[in-house]
CSV table of C-alpha atoms and ligand atoms in Angstrom, one decimal:
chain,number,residue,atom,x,y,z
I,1,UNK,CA,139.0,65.5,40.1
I,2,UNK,CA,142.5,65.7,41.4
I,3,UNK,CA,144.1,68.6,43.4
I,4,UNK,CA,148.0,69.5,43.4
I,5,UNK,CA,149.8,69.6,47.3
I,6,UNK,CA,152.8,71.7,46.9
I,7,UNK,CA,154.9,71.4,50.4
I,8,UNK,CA,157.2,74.5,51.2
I,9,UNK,CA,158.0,72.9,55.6
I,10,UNK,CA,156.6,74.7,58.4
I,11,UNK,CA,155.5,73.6,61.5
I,12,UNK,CA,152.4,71.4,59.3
I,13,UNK,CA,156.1,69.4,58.6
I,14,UNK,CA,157.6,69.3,61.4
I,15,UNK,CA,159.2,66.9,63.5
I,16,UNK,CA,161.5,66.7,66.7
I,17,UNK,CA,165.6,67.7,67.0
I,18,UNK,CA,167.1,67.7,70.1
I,19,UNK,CA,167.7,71.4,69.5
I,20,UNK,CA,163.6,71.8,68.7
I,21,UNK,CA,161.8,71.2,65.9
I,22,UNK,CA,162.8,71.7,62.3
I,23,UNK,CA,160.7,71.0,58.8
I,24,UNK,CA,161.3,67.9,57.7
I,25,UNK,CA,158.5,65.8,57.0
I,26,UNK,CA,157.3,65.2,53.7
I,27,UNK,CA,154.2,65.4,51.3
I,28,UNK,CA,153.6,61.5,52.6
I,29,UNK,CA,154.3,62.4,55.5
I,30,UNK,CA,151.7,64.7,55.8
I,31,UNK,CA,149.1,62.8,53.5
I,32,UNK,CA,149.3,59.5,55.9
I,33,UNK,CA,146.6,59.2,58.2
I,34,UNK,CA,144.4,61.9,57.7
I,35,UNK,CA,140.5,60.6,57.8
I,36,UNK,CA,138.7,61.5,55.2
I,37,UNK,CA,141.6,63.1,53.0
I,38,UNK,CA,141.7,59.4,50.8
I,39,UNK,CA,138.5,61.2,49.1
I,40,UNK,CA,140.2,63.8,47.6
I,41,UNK,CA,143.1,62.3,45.0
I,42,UNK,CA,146.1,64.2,45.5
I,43,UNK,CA,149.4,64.5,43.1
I,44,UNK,CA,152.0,65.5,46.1
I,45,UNK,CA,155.0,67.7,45.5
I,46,UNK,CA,157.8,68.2,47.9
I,47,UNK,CA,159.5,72.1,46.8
I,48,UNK,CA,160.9,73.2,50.0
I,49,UNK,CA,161.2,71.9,53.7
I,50,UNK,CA,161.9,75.8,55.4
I,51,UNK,CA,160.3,77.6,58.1
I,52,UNK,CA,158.4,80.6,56.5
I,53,UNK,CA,160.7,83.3,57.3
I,54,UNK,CA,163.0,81.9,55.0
I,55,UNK,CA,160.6,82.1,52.2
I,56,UNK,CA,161.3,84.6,49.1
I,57,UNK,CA,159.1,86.5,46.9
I,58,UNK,CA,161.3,84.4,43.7
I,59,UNK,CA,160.2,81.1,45.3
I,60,UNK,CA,156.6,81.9,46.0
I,61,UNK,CA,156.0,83.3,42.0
I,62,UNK,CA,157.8,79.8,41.1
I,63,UNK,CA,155.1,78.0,42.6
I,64,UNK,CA,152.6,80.2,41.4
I,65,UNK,CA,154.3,79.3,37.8
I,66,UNK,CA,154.0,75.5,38.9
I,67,UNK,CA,150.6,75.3,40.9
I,68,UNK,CA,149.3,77.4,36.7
I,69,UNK,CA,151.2,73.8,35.5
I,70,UNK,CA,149.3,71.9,37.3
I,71,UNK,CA,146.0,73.2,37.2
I,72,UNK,CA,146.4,73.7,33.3
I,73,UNK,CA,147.4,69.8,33.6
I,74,UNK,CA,143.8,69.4,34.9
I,75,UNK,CA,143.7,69.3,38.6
I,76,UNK,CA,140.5,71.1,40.0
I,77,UNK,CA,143.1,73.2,42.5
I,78,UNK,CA,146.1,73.4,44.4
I,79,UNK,CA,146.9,73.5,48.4
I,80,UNK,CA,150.5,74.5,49.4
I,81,UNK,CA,151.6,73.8,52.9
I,82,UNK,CA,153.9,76.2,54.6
I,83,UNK,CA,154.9,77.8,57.6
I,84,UNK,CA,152.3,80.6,59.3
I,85,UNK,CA,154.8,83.0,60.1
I,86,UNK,CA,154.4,84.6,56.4
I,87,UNK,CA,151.5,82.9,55.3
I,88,UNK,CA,149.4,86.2,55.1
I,89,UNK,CA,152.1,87.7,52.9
I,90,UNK,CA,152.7,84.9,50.4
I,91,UNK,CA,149.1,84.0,50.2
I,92,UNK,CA,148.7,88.0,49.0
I,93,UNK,CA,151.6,87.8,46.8
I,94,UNK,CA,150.1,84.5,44.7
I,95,UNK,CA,147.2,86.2,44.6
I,96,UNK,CA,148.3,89.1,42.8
I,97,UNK,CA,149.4,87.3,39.8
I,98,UNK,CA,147.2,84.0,40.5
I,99,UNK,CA,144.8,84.2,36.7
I,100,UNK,CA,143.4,80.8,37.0
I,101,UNK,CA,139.8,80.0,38.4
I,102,UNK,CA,141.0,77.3,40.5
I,103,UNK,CA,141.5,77.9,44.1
I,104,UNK,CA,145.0,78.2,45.0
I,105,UNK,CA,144.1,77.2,48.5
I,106,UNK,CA,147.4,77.8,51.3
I,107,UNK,CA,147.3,76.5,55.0
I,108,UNK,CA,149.3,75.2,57.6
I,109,UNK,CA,149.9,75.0,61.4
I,110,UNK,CA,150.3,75.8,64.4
I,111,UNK,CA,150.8,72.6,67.0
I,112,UNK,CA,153.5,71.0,65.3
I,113,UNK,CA,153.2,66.8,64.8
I,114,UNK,CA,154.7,66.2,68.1
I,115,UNK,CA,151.9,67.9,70.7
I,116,UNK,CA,148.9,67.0,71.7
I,117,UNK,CA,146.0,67.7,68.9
I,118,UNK,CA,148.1,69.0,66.1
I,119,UNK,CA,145.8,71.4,64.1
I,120,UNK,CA,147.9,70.4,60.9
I,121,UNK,CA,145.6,67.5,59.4
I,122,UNK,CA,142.2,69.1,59.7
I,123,UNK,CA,144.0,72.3,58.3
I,124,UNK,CA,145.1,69.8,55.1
I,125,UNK,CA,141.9,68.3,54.8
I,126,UNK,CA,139.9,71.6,54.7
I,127,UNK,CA,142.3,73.0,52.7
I,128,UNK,CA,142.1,70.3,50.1
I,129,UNK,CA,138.3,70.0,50.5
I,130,UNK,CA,138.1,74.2,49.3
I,131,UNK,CA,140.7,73.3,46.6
I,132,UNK,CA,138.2,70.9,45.0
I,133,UNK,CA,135.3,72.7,45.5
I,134,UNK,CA,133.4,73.9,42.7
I,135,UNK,CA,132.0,76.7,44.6
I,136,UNK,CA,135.9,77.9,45.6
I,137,UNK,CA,136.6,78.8,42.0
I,138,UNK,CA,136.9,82.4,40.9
I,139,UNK,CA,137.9,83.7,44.5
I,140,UNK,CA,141.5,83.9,43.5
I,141,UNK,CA,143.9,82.7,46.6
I,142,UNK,CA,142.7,81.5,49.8
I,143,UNK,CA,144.0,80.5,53.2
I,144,UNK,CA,141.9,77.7,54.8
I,145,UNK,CA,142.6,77.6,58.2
I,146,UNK,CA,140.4,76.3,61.8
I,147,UNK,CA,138.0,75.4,59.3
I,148,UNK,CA,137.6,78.9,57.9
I,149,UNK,CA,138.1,80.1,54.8
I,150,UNK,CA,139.6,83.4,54.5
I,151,UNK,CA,141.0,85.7,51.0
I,152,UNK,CA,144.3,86.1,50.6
I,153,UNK,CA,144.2,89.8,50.2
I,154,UNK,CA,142.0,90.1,53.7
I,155,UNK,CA,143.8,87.9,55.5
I,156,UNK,CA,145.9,88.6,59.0
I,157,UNK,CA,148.1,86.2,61.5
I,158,UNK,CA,146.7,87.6,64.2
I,159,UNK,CA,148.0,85.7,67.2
I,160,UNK,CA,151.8,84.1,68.0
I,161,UNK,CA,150.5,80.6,68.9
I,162,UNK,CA,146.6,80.4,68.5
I,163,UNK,CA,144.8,77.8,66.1
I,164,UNK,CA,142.7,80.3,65.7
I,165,UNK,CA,145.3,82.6,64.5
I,166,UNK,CA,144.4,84.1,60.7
I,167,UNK,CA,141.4,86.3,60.8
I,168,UNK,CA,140.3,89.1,58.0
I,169,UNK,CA,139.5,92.3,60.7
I,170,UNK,CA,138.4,93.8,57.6
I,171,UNK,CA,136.0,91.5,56.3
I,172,UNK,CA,135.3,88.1,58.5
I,173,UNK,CA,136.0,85.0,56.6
I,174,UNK,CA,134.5,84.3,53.0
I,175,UNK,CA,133.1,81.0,54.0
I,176,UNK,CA,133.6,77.6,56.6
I,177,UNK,CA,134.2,73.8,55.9
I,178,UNK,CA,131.0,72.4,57.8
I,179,UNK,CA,131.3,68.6,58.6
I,180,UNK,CA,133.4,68.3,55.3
I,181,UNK,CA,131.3,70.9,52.4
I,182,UNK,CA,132.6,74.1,51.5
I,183,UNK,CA,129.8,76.8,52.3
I,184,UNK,CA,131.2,80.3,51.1
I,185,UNK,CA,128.9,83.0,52.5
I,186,UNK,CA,130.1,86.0,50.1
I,187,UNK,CA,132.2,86.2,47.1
I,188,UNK,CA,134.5,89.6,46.6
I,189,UNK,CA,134.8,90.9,43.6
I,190,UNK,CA,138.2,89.8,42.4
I,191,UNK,CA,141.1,92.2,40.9
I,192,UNK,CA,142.8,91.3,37.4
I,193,UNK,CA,146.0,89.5,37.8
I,194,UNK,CA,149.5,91.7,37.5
I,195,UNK,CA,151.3,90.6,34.5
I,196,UNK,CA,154.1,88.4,35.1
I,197,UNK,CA,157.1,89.7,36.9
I,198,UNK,CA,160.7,89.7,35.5
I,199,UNK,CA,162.4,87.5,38.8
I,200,UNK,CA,166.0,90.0,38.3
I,201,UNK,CA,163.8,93.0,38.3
I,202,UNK,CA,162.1,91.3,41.3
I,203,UNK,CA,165.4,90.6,43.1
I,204,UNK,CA,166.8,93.9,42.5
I,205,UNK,CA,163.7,96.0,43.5
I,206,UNK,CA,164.1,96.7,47.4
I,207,UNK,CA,161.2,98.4,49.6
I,208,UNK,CA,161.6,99.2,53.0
I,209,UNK,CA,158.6,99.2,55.8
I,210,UNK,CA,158.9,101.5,58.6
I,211,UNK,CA,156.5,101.7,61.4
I,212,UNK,CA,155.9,105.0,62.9
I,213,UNK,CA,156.4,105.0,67.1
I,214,UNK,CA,155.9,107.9,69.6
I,215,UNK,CA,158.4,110.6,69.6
I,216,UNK,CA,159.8,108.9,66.4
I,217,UNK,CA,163.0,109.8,64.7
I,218,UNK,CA,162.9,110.7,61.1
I,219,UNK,CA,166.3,110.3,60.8
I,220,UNK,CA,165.9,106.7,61.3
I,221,UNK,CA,163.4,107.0,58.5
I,222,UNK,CA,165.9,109.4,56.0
I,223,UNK,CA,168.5,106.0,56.4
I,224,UNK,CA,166.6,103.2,56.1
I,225,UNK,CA,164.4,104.9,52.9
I,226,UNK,CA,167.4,106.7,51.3
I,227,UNK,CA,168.5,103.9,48.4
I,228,UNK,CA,165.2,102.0,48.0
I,229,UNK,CA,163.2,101.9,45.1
I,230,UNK,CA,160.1,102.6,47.1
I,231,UNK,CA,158.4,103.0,50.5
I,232,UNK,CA,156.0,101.9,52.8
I,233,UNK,CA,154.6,103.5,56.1
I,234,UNK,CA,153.0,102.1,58.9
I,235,UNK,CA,151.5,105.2,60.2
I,236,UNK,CA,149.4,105.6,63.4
I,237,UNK,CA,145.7,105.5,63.8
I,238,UNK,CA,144.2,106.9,60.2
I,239,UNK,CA,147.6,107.5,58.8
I,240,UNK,CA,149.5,110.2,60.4
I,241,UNK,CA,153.3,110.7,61.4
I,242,UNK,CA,154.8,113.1,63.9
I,243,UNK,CA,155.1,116.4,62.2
I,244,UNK,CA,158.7,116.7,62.1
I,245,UNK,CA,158.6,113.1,59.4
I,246,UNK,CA,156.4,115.8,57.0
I,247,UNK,CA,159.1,117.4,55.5
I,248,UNK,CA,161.2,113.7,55.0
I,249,UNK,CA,158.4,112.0,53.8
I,250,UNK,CA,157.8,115.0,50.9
I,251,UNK,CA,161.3,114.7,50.3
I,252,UNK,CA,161.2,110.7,49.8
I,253,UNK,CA,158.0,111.1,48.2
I,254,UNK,CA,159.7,113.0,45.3
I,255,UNK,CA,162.2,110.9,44.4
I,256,UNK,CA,160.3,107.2,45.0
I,257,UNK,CA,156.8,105.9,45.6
I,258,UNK,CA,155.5,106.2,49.7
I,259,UNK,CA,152.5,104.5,50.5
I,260,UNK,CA,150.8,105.2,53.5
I,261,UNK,CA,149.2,102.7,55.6
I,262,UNK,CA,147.7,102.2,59.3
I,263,UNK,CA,150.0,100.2,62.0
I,264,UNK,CA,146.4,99.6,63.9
I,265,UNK,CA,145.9,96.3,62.2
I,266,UNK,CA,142.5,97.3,60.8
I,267,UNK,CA,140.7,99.8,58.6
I,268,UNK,CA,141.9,101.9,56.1
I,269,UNK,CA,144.1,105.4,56.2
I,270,UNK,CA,141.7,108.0,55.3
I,271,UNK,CA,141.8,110.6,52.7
I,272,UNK,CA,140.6,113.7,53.8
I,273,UNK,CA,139.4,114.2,57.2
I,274,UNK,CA,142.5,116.2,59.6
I,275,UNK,CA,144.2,118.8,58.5
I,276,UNK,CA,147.4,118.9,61.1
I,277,UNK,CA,151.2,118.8,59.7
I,278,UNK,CA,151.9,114.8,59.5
I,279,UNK,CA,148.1,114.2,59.0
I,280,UNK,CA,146.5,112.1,55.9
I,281,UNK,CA,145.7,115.1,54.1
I,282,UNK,CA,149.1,117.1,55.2
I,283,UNK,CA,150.3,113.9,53.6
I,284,UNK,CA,148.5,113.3,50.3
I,285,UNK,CA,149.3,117.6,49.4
I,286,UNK,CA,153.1,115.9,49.8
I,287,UNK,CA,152.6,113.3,47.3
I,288,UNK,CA,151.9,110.5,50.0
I,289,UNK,CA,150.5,107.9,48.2
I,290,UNK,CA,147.2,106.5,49.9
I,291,UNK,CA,147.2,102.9,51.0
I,292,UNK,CA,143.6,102.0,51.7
I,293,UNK,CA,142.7,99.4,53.5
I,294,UNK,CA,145.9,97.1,52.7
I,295,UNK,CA,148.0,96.4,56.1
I,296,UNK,CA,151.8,97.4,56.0
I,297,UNK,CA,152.9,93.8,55.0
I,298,UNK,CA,150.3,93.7,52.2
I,299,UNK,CA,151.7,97.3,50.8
I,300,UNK,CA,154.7,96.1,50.7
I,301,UNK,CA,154.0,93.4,48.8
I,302,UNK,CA,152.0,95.3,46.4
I,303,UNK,CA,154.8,97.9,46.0
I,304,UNK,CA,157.5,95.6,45.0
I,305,UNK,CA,155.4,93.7,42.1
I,306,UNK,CA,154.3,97.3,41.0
I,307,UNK,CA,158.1,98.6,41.1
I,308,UNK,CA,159.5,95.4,39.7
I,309,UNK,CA,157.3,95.7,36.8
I,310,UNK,CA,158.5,99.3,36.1
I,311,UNK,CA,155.3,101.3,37.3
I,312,UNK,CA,155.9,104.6,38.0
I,313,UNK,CA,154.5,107.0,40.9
I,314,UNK,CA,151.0,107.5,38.9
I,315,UNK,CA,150.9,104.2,38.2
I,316,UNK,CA,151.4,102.9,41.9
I,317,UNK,CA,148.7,105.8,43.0
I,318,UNK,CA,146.3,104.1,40.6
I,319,UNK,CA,147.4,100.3,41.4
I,320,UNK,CA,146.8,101.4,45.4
I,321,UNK,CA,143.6,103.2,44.6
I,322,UNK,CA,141.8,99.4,43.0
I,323,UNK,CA,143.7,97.4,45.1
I,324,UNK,CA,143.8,99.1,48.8
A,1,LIG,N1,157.8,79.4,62.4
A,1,LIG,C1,156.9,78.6,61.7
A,1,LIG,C2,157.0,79.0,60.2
A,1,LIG,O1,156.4,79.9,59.8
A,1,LIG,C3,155.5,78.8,62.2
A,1,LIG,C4,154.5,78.0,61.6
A,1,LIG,O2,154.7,77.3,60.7
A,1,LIG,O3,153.4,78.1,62.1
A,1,LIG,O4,157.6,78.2,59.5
């Protein structure tokens, strides 16, 4: 039993500048001094030392590519270390094209090295207990975190500065690390992986997320959508838009995918139920595609692979109908 730690920085790998902290501390680093984490034998990989915002979608499918490596290699699973701020975005992207039954298993931080009771090791060690866990396998990509153990495609940063931070609203976590064992307390079915994703294609394919506000201004929406391959909405409540971003979402809608999702941070748009101009339904008869129960980031995320890989409006209805 071994299990691959990729690091990518974040505050897990942080360490003190005059001008405040910066990622710089490495695999090692991290690995040294963590009780109970000599159990698990680890083959350490320093790819990045970043905070998470400056993650991209090419990087993350890398690592995807090397964590396959590894566990084809024979270790039992993988943890990656990186910053929180996108955690809930990469873990989902992995986990769209993550085949493998081993747990790709992400976590990291959020009291850097240098304050009192840095969450960072327990983080590690839970997360490395769930990578080589027998009963993690076959749950795709997961985020272990406070001792929880959440999905990737459920999975929310929910606070700015909380230990406590990632959550799944929509589902509670799958399972907990209880003095050391992995208990998983349900098991969701999982989706097929997307095929593999040409990284130009990836690069080139641009999405834009806009969030709907009161007494919005479509025109903001006509400029930011107008040269992007697709688009996502954060509509309020259920999935509805002032009535005057009807008309320029129908005319969007015809020329690229729109997905419609809710800004609420919970729940799922729904189909069918109001019948105003801007409403779900008002939406859907304008070829508004339905986003489910996938948050805006997670959409957007979705949309890009879908669009990369050439799927067409029909295609992304269907893809958002399985996956949202
Ligand atoms: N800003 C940091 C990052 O995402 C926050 C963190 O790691 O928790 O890299």
């Amino acid at each position: 039993m071994s299990v691959a730690l990729f690091t990518l920085g974040g505050t897990i790998a942080m360490a003190g500048a005059s001008g405040g902290v910066v990622s710089r501390l490495t695999g090692a680093d991290l690995t040294a001094a963590v009780p109970g984490l000599a159990e698990i034998p680890l083959d350490v990989r320093d790819v990045e030392a970043v905070p998470s915002a400056a993650l991209t979608y090419g990087q993350i499918l890398d690592l995807v590519d090397a964590a396959g490596a590894a566990v084809a290699g024979g270790a039992t699973g993988v943890v990656v270390t990186q910053g929180t701020d996108t955690l809930e975005e990469t873990a989902y992207l992995a986990d769209l094209v993550w085949p493998h039954p081993a747990p790709l298993v992400l976590t990291g931080a959020m009291r850097n090295p240098t304050l009192a009771g840095p969450d960072g090791p327990a983080n590690l060690l839970a997360a490395a207990r769930v990578a080589a866990a027998p009963a993690a396998r076959d749950l795709g990509v997961l985020v272990a975190f406070n001792d929880e153990i959440h999905a990737a495609r459920f999975v929310r940063k929910t606070h700015s500065t909380s230990t406590a931070t990632f959550a799944s609203p929509n589902a509670g976590p799958l399972g907990h690390v209880i003095e050391g064992e992995v208990r998983l307390l349900t098991r969701p079915p999982r989706h097929a992986a997307l095929p593999p994703v040409d990284a130009g294609r990836l690069a080139a394919t641009r999405v834009a997320l806009h969030t709907v506000t009161l007494d919005d201004d479509p025109e903001l929406l006509s400029r930011l959508a107008g040269d992007r391959d697709g688009l996502v909405v954060a509509g309020f409540g259920v999935g509805h838009v002032p009535p005057a971003f009807a008309p320029v979402l129908e005319a969007l809608a015809a020329r690229m995918p729109v997905v419609l999702t809710s800004r609420t941070g919970s729940g799922s748009v729904l189909r069918h139920t109001y019948g105003a101009v801007g409403s779900e339904t008002d939406l859907r008869r304008r070829g508004v595609i339905w986003g489910g129960l996938l948050d805006p980031y997670k959409a957007k995320v979705l949309l890009r692979l879908l669009l990369a890989a050439g799927a067409g409006p029909t295609e992304v209805a269907e893809a958002f109908a399985r996956h949202g």
